[in-house]
Amino acid sequence: MGLTAGIVGLPNVGKSTLFNAITKKNILIANYPFATIEPNVGIVTVPDKRLKTLNEMYNPKRLIETTFEFTDIAGLVKGASKGEGLGNKFLSHIREVDAICEVVRCFNDSDIIHVEGNADPIRDIEIINIELTLADLDIIQNRISKIEKKAQTTKDKEALQELSILNIINDALTNDIPVRRLKFTKEEEKIIKSFNLLTSKPIIYLANISENDIGKENEYINQIKEYALKDNADVIEICAKLESEISELDENEKEMFLQELNINESGLDKLIKTTYNLLGLKTFFTVGTDEVKAWTFKDGMKAPECAGIIHSDFQKGFIKAEVMSYDDLIACKSEQKVKEMGKMRLEGKEYEMQDGDICYFRFNV
């Protein structure tokens, strides 16, 4: 789908350890700032219990999970918007992602350097968010200075509309309100999208705890949850070190290990699922004895576009899609019964695909 989530945070908060666990890649982890300079990109599989059930029903030769990308971005420091640390390089890498996963350290450890001296989650969050805000302000104010005179003298309708939106954003950012909290029409959102503003991107806060704090009350996490309410953002509690260890286990070992810890789902699985939803991604399936496969699509896509994800010829020559829902298949217990119950549908070009749709595409080229 070409959508990616960026893992950001101050240096030494656990970003690269977490990224290692997510993608099982052995990237550089070091106890000093800027160990990550160029962003590392990793493909992650999306945990989906429905695939296991479909596998049991169809017993295919191949079972293929759906995927999307995570990017590990270099640690930011105070003053990045003015070029401190990796400065503009860091910010440009964030501009390239579609959602932000902000890692926040929620433990003190004298053996792990903290760039600000000690753990303070709200201070750390605000350092990053202020830098993103300042970078956005720079873009907005530069644009205002370019079009303000033209809009006021020519009374050009489009220029006046853009100036109005820019002034609203400028006022919000000046008062430390990120763009993601503002409400705009679809037409206005198209104008805003062209600026690729950092504070317009949806965000998740990842509270990185120590192994000793698993299952315990953590005041740092309570502080983050209260802060996140402003953005209506999710907070995921995660122990990056533990997740890194879990990622080395096979599925049976992982399940037993989580049971011993009295944990229903790993932090990584929660993170991947939450990020998938945050990006507005959903899943449809193709099934058969040769292959059962999950496919990622963007919410709102129509049947021909989803057919095109499989192969461009499917979209070009799209005729119809035979569609049944996963829930109907499970309720009916077989594809034949779905058909007998009239639950198998023929959908045309205007059909908007739904999460859990199982499809057979008819096409002719």
Tab-separated table of C-alpha atoms in Angstrom:
chain	number	residue	atom	x	y	z
A	1	MET	CA	0.000	0.000	0.000
A	2	GLY	CA	3.001	2.297	0.351
A	3	LEU	CA	1.946	3.487	3.822
A	4	THR	CA	4.484	3.481	6.642
A	5	ALA	CA	4.650	4.283	10.359
A	6	GLY	CA	7.699	6.022	11.787
A	7	ILE	CA	9.162	5.169	15.185
A	8	VAL	CA	10.447	8.385	16.773
A	9	GLY	CA	11.722	9.507	20.155
A	10	LEU	CA	14.654	11.045	21.963
A	11	PRO	CA	17.983	9.170	21.792
A	12	ASN	CA	18.254	6.047	23.992
A	13	VAL	CA	14.555	5.592	24.746
A	14	GLY	CA	14.394	2.101	23.177
A	15	LYS	CA	13.435	2.881	19.561
A	16	SER	CA	15.978	0.639	17.879
A	17	THR	CA	15.486	-2.200	20.380
A	18	LEU	CA	11.772	-2.030	19.634
A	19	PHE	CA	12.371	-1.866	15.878
A	20	ASN	CA	14.614	-4.938	16.129
A	21	ALA	CA	11.819	-6.823	17.847
A	22	ILE	CA	9.200	-5.673	15.331
A	23	THR	CA	11.144	-6.648	12.237
A	24	LYS	CA	13.592	-9.174	13.723
A	25	LYS	CA	16.369	-7.179	12.080
A	26	ASN	CA	19.731	-6.893	13.773
A	27	ILE	CA	20.242	-3.155	13.338
A	28	LEU	CA	22.717	-1.120	15.356
A	29	ILE	CA	21.814	-0.566	19.002
A	30	ALA	CA	24.201	1.642	20.938
A	31	ASN	CA	24.169	3.429	24.268
A	32	TYR	CA	24.872	6.874	22.833
A	33	PRO	CA	22.890	9.472	20.850
A	34	PHE	CA	22.548	9.175	17.054
A	35	ALA	CA	23.346	5.455	16.822
A	36	THR	CA	20.639	5.484	14.155
A	37	ILE	CA	21.371	8.060	11.451
A	38	GLU	CA	19.768	6.835	8.245
A	39	PRO	CA	16.257	5.505	8.808
A	40	ASN	CA	15.911	1.721	8.853
A	41	VAL	CA	12.837	0.363	7.077
A	42	GLY	CA	11.327	-2.989	7.997
A	43	ILE	CA	8.344	-4.984	6.769
A	44	VAL	CA	6.076	-6.371	9.493
A	45	THR	CA	3.405	-9.049	9.237
A	46	VAL	CA	-0.008	-8.186	10.684
A	47	PRO	CA	-1.246	-10.678	13.323
A	48	ASP	CA	-4.690	-11.921	12.234
A	49	LYS	CA	-6.382	-14.916	13.856
A	50	ARG	CA	-8.797	-15.134	10.926
A	51	LEU	CA	-5.965	-16.440	8.732
A	52	LYS	CA	-5.452	-19.426	11.030
A	53	THR	CA	-9.150	-20.320	10.751
A	54	LEU	CA	-9.126	-19.946	6.946
A	55	ASN	CA	-6.014	-22.104	6.818
A	56	GLU	CA	-7.830	-24.864	8.702
A	57	MET	CA	-10.869	-24.609	6.386
A	58	TYR	CA	-9.035	-24.606	3.024
A	59	ASN	CA	-5.792	-26.436	3.928
A	60	PRO	CA	-3.871	-24.495	1.230
A	61	LYS	CA	-0.340	-25.120	-0.021
A	62	ARG	CA	0.596	-21.569	0.995
A	63	LEU	CA	-0.601	-19.223	3.738
A	64	ILE	CA	0.449	-15.587	3.287
A	65	GLU	CA	-0.029	-12.830	5.863
A	66	THR	CA	-0.453	-9.185	4.967
A	67	THR	CA	2.256	-6.631	5.734
A	68	PHE	CA	3.110	-2.958	6.054
A	69	GLU	CA	6.212	-0.888	6.849
A	70	PHE	CA	7.778	0.544	9.970
A	71	THR	CA	10.642	3.052	9.783
A	72	ASP	CA	13.116	3.580	12.638
A	73	ILE	CA	14.096	7.264	12.621
A	74	ALA	CA	17.145	8.811	14.311
A	75	GLY	CA	16.722	10.198	17.836
A	76	LEU	CA	15.669	13.837	18.043
A	77	VAL	CA	17.090	16.397	20.477
A	78	LYS	CA	15.957	19.818	21.653
A	79	GLY	CA	16.597	22.390	18.923
A	80	ALA	CA	16.160	19.977	15.985
A	81	SER	CA	13.956	22.495	14.159
A	82	LYS	CA	16.937	24.881	14.276
A	83	GLY	CA	19.399	22.230	13.099
A	84	GLU	CA	20.548	20.772	16.449
A	85	GLY	CA	21.566	17.087	16.458
A	86	LEU	CA	20.505	15.617	13.127
A	87	GLY	CA	18.014	18.456	12.833
A	88	ASN	CA	16.440	18.851	9.433
A	89	LYS	CA	17.508	15.350	8.391
A	90	PHE	CA	15.456	13.895	11.249
A	91	LEU	CA	12.451	16.058	10.430
A	92	SER	CA	12.580	15.238	6.718
A	93	HIS	CA	12.470	11.533	7.543
A	94	ILE	CA	9.330	12.070	9.647
A	95	ARG	CA	7.716	13.909	6.740
A	96	GLU	CA	8.015	10.719	4.691
A	97	VAL	CA	5.910	8.575	7.067
A	98	ASP	CA	2.122	8.492	7.373
A	99	ALA	CA	1.790	7.969	11.140
A	100	ILE	CA	4.025	8.555	14.159
A	101	CYS	CA	4.805	6.016	16.889
A	102	GLU	CA	6.458	8.058	19.633
A	103	VAL	CA	8.531	5.974	22.055
A	104	VAL	CA	8.755	7.403	25.575
A	105	ARG	CA	11.051	5.995	28.255
A	106	CYS	CA	9.171	5.224	31.476
A	107	PHE	CA	11.972	3.964	33.696
A	108	ASN	CA	15.206	5.205	35.254
A	109	ASP	CA	18.442	3.287	34.694
A	110	SER	CA	21.842	4.780	35.485
A	111	ASP	CA	23.468	2.342	33.026
A	112	ILE	CA	21.496	3.750	30.067
A	113	ILE	CA	22.272	7.368	29.222
A	114	HIS	CA	19.284	9.715	28.961
A	115	VAL	CA	20.002	12.730	26.771
A	116	GLU	CA	18.099	14.969	29.227
A	117	GLY	CA	19.663	13.406	32.337
A	118	ASN	CA	16.665	11.510	33.710
A	119	ALA	CA	13.348	9.951	32.684
A	120	ASP	CA	10.466	12.436	32.496
A	121	PRO	CA	7.885	11.254	29.910
A	122	ILE	CA	5.854	14.466	29.592
A	123	ARG	CA	8.981	16.614	29.224
A	124	ASP	CA	10.299	14.187	26.586
A	125	ILE	CA	6.998	14.166	24.658
A	126	GLU	CA	6.859	17.961	24.723
A	127	ILE	CA	10.453	18.281	23.483
A	128	ILE	CA	9.544	16.278	20.379
A	129	ASN	CA	6.126	17.839	19.876
A	130	ILE	CA	7.511	21.386	20.212
A	131	GLU	CA	10.181	20.653	17.592
A	132	LEU	CA	7.549	19.285	15.200
A	133	THR	CA	5.382	22.337	15.863
A	134	LEU	CA	8.246	24.775	15.225
A	135	ALA	CA	9.112	23.014	11.968
A	136	ASP	CA	5.467	23.271	10.831
A	137	LEU	CA	5.289	26.937	11.855
A	138	ASP	CA	8.298	27.673	9.678
A	139	ILE	CA	6.557	26.142	6.639
A	140	ILE	CA	3.215	27.858	7.323
A	141	GLN	CA	4.674	31.304	7.971
A	142	ASN	CA	6.877	31.116	4.867
A	143	ARG	CA	3.839	30.234	2.796
A	144	ILE	CA	1.758	33.047	4.327
A	145	SER	CA	4.455	35.599	3.467
A	146	LYS	CA	4.436	34.353	-0.152
A	147	ILE	CA	0.698	34.477	-0.837
A	148	GLU	CA	-0.698	37.062	1.593
A	149	LYS	CA	-0.133	40.109	-0.639
A	150	LYS	CA	-1.395	38.313	-3.762
A	151	ALA	CA	-4.551	37.109	-1.993
A	152	GLN	CA	-5.379	40.570	-0.605
A	153	THR	CA	-4.695	42.515	-3.806
A	154	THR	CA	-6.137	40.155	-6.442
A	155	LYS	CA	-8.965	38.774	-4.245
A	156	ASP	CA	-8.295	35.424	-5.939
A	157	LYS	CA	-10.776	32.976	-4.431
A	158	GLU	CA	-8.349	30.027	-4.133
A	159	ALA	CA	-5.567	32.184	-2.684
A	160	LEU	CA	-7.966	33.716	-0.131
A	161	GLN	CA	-9.177	30.254	0.908
A	162	GLU	CA	-5.617	28.997	1.309
A	163	LEU	CA	-4.632	32.098	3.294
A	164	SER	CA	-7.613	31.626	5.618
A	165	ILE	CA	-6.611	28.010	6.309
A	166	LEU	CA	-2.965	28.970	6.818
A	167	ASN	CA	-3.932	31.633	9.352
A	168	ILE	CA	-6.069	29.134	11.300
A	169	ILE	CA	-3.143	26.691	11.393
A	170	ASN	CA	-0.680	29.449	12.298
A	171	ASP	CA	-2.833	30.530	15.255
A	172	ALA	CA	-3.180	26.911	16.442
A	173	LEU	CA	0.524	26.106	16.196
A	174	THR	CA	1.439	29.377	17.927
A	175	ASN	CA	-0.692	28.145	20.831
A	176	ASP	CA	0.932	24.667	20.792
A	177	ILE	CA	-2.119	23.009	19.199
A	178	PRO	CA	-1.098	20.388	16.587
A	179	VAL	CA	-2.890	20.339	13.247
A	180	ARG	CA	-4.287	16.846	13.940
A	181	ARG	CA	-6.614	18.406	16.560
A	182	LEU	CA	-8.181	20.843	14.079
A	183	LYS	CA	-11.325	20.109	12.053
A	184	PHE	CA	-11.424	20.820	8.319
A	185	THR	CA	-13.656	20.016	5.372
A	186	LYS	CA	-12.474	17.460	2.787
A	187	GLU	CA	-11.706	20.320	0.380
A	188	GLU	CA	-9.633	22.099	3.031
A	189	GLU	CA	-7.835	18.852	3.910
A	190	LYS	CA	-6.653	18.554	0.286
A	191	ILE	CA	-5.003	21.972	0.580
A	192	ILE	CA	-3.394	21.088	3.924
A	193	LYS	CA	-2.135	17.725	2.656
A	194	SER	CA	0.123	19.469	0.132
A	195	PHE	CA	2.178	20.954	3.018
A	196	ASN	CA	2.834	17.496	4.559
A	197	LEU	CA	2.763	18.952	8.056
A	198	LEU	CA	4.385	16.937	10.831
A	199	THR	CA	1.735	17.751	13.434
A	200	SER	CA	-1.067	16.652	11.101
A	201	LYS	CA	0.080	13.034	11.237
A	202	PRO	CA	-1.834	10.646	13.547
A	203	ILE	CA	0.150	9.547	16.590
A	204	ILE	CA	0.498	6.652	19.063
A	205	TYR	CA	2.488	6.912	22.288
A	206	LEU	CA	4.589	3.851	23.201
A	207	ALA	CA	5.382	3.745	26.909
A	208	ASN	CA	8.629	1.757	27.221
A	209	ILE	CA	8.806	0.187	30.694
A	210	SER	CA	11.470	-1.939	32.388
A	211	GLU	CA	11.095	-5.690	32.936
A	212	ASN	CA	10.674	-5.028	36.660
A	213	ASP	CA	7.572	-2.907	36.017
A	214	ILE	CA	5.607	-5.461	33.967
A	215	GLY	CA	2.159	-5.916	35.495
A	216	LYS	CA	2.720	-3.118	38.023
A	217	GLU	CA	1.225	0.345	38.386
A	218	ASN	CA	3.437	2.901	36.652
A	219	GLU	CA	2.826	6.581	37.356
A	220	TYR	CA	4.718	7.568	34.205
A	221	ILE	CA	2.177	5.680	32.069
A	222	ASN	CA	-0.738	7.382	33.834
A	223	GLN	CA	0.835	10.752	32.969
A	224	ILE	CA	1.179	9.776	29.293
A	225	LYS	CA	-2.430	8.526	29.121
A	226	GLU	CA	-3.683	11.828	30.489
A	227	TYR	CA	-1.552	13.754	27.986
A	228	ALA	CA	-2.664	11.535	25.082
A	229	LEU	CA	-6.335	12.354	25.701
A	230	LYS	CA	-5.721	15.729	24.029
A	231	ASP	CA	-4.879	13.961	20.756
A	232	ASN	CA	-7.418	11.172	21.302
A	233	ALA	CA	-4.331	8.986	20.885
A	234	ASP	CA	-3.668	5.404	21.991
A	235	VAL	CA	-1.019	4.623	24.589
A	236	ILE	CA	0.587	1.186	24.377
A	237	GLU	CA	2.573	-0.143	27.316
A	238	ILE	CA	5.579	-2.057	26.046
A	239	CYS	CA	8.870	-3.439	27.364
A	240	ALA	CA	11.173	-3.139	24.363
A	241	LYS	CA	13.850	-5.344	25.941
A	242	LEU	CA	11.380	-8.144	26.691
A	243	GLU	CA	9.721	-7.854	23.261
A	244	SER	CA	13.147	-8.219	21.674
A	245	GLU	CA	13.604	-11.505	23.543
A	246	ILE	CA	10.080	-12.726	22.671
A	247	SER	CA	10.669	-12.029	18.977
A	248	GLU	CA	13.359	-14.729	18.949
A	249	LEU	CA	10.883	-17.430	20.033
A	250	ASP	CA	8.703	-19.562	17.767
A	251	GLU	CA	4.909	-19.237	18.062
A	252	ASN	CA	4.448	-22.072	20.621
A	253	GLU	CA	7.309	-20.839	22.815
A	254	LYS	CA	5.982	-17.281	22.567
A	255	GLU	CA	2.494	-18.371	23.664
A	256	MET	CA	3.864	-20.301	26.669
A	257	PHE	CA	6.113	-17.400	27.659
A	258	LEU	CA	3.235	-14.898	27.554
A	259	GLN	CA	1.068	-17.252	29.628
A	260	GLU	CA	3.806	-17.431	32.281
A	261	LEU	CA	3.787	-13.626	32.418
A	262	ASN	CA	-0.048	-13.631	32.523
A	263	ILE	CA	-0.161	-11.528	29.328
A	264	ASN	CA	-2.859	-12.175	26.699
A	265	GLU	CA	-1.113	-10.424	23.813
A	266	SER	CA	2.418	-9.183	23.252
A	267	GLY	CA	3.011	-5.443	23.195
A	268	LEU	CA	4.302	-5.773	19.641
A	269	ASP	CA	1.111	-7.420	18.400
A	270	LYS	CA	-0.895	-4.599	20.019
A	271	LEU	CA	1.387	-2.014	18.420
A	272	ILE	CA	1.152	-3.527	14.933
A	273	LYS	CA	-2.647	-3.852	15.079
A	274	THR	CA	-3.122	-0.346	16.504
A	275	THR	CA	-0.804	1.210	13.914
A	276	TYR	CA	-2.537	-0.700	11.111
A	277	ASN	CA	-5.857	0.827	12.208
A	278	LEU	CA	-4.292	4.260	12.714
A	279	LEU	CA	-3.120	4.226	9.093
A	280	GLY	CA	-6.694	3.462	8.009
A	281	LEU	CA	-5.719	0.027	6.717
A	282	LYS	CA	-8.009	-2.979	6.433
A	283	THR	CA	-7.728	-6.556	5.191
A	284	PHE	CA	-9.470	-8.628	2.531
A	285	PHE	CA	-8.749	-12.269	1.719
A	286	THR	CA	-8.405	-14.500	-1.300
A	287	VAL	CA	-8.843	-18.216	-0.580
A	288	GLY	CA	-8.384	-21.581	-2.278
A	289	THR	CA	-6.555	-24.887	-2.029
A	290	ASP	CA	-3.429	-23.384	-3.602
A	291	GLU	CA	-3.248	-20.275	-1.433
A	292	VAL	CA	-4.961	-18.385	1.345
A	293	LYS	CA	-3.720	-14.810	1.389
A	294	ALA	CA	-4.457	-11.617	3.298
A	295	TRP	CA	-4.258	-8.321	1.380
A	296	THR	CA	-3.976	-4.792	2.773
A	297	PHE	CA	-6.193	-2.034	1.423
A	298	LYS	CA	-6.943	1.541	2.430
A	299	ASP	CA	-10.333	2.145	4.002
A	300	GLY	CA	-12.715	3.540	1.373
A	301	MET	CA	-11.171	1.755	-1.619
A	302	LYS	CA	-13.565	0.260	-4.153
A	303	ALA	CA	-13.556	-3.271	-5.542
A	304	PRO	CA	-11.593	-2.526	-8.789
A	305	GLU	CA	-8.823	-0.760	-6.829
A	306	CYS	CA	-8.549	-3.722	-4.465
A	307	ALA	CA	-8.447	-6.080	-7.456
A	308	GLY	CA	-5.551	-3.951	-8.737
A	309	ILE	CA	-3.608	-4.635	-5.533
A	310	ILE	CA	-3.440	-8.272	-6.642
A	311	HIS	CA	-2.620	-7.488	-10.285
A	312	SER	CA	-3.050	-4.426	-12.486
A	313	ASP	CA	-4.861	-6.582	-15.111
A	314	PHE	CA	-7.536	-7.402	-12.511
A	315	GLN	CA	-8.320	-3.697	-12.209
A	316	LYS	CA	-8.127	-2.923	-15.935
A	317	GLY	CA	-10.494	-5.730	-16.903
A	318	PHE	CA	-12.641	-5.734	-13.762
A	319	ILE	CA	-16.140	-7.118	-14.324
A	320	LYS	CA	-17.506	-8.156	-10.934
A	321	ALA	CA	-16.345	-9.373	-7.543
A	322	GLU	CA	-17.842	-12.407	-5.826
A	323	VAL	CA	-17.816	-11.424	-2.170
A	324	MET	CA	-18.659	-13.134	1.101
A	325	SER	CA	-17.795	-11.865	4.555
A	326	TYR	CA	-15.492	-13.805	6.874
A	327	ASP	CA	-18.202	-13.744	9.553
A	328	ASP	CA	-20.766	-15.280	7.183
A	329	LEU	CA	-18.305	-18.009	6.192
A	330	ILE	CA	-17.634	-18.880	9.838
A	331	ALA	CA	-21.364	-18.832	10.676
A	332	CYS	CA	-22.210	-21.066	7.676
A	333	LYS	CA	-19.122	-23.289	8.215
A	334	SER	CA	-18.512	-23.764	4.466
A	335	GLU	CA	-18.392	-21.778	1.251
A	336	GLN	CA	-21.102	-24.000	-0.248
A	337	LYS	CA	-23.429	-23.203	2.648
A	338	VAL	CA	-22.712	-19.465	2.207
A	339	LYS	CA	-23.962	-19.774	-1.389
A	340	GLU	CA	-27.013	-21.810	-0.366
A	341	MET	CA	-27.931	-19.186	2.233
A	342	GLY	CA	-27.668	-16.420	-0.386
A	343	LYS	CA	-24.781	-14.766	1.456
A	344	MET	CA	-22.408	-14.809	-1.542
A	345	ARG	CA	-22.822	-11.468	-3.352
A	346	LEU	CA	-21.908	-10.167	-6.796
A	347	GLU	CA	-20.537	-6.646	-6.406
A	348	GLY	CA	-19.751	-4.085	-9.113
A	349	LYS	CA	-17.321	-1.227	-9.652
A	350	GLU	CA	-18.857	1.049	-7.004
A	351	TYR	CA	-18.684	-1.497	-4.178
A	352	GLU	CA	-16.639	-0.209	-1.238
A	353	MET	CA	-14.594	-3.064	0.185
A	354	GLN	CA	-15.052	-4.012	3.834
A	355	ASP	CA	-12.603	-5.476	6.328
A	356	GLY	CA	-12.890	-9.271	6.289
A	357	ASP	CA	-14.303	-9.549	2.755
A	358	ILE	CA	-13.344	-12.777	0.974
A	359	CYS	CA	-13.201	-12.157	-2.776
A	360	TYR	CA	-13.068	-13.848	-6.159
A	361	PHE	CA	-12.488	-11.226	-8.858
A	362	ARG	CA	-13.950	-11.657	-12.344
A	363	PHE	CA	-12.003	-9.816	-15.043
A	364	ASN	CA	-11.333	-9.821	-18.772
A	365	VAL	CA	-8.412	-8.194	-20.595
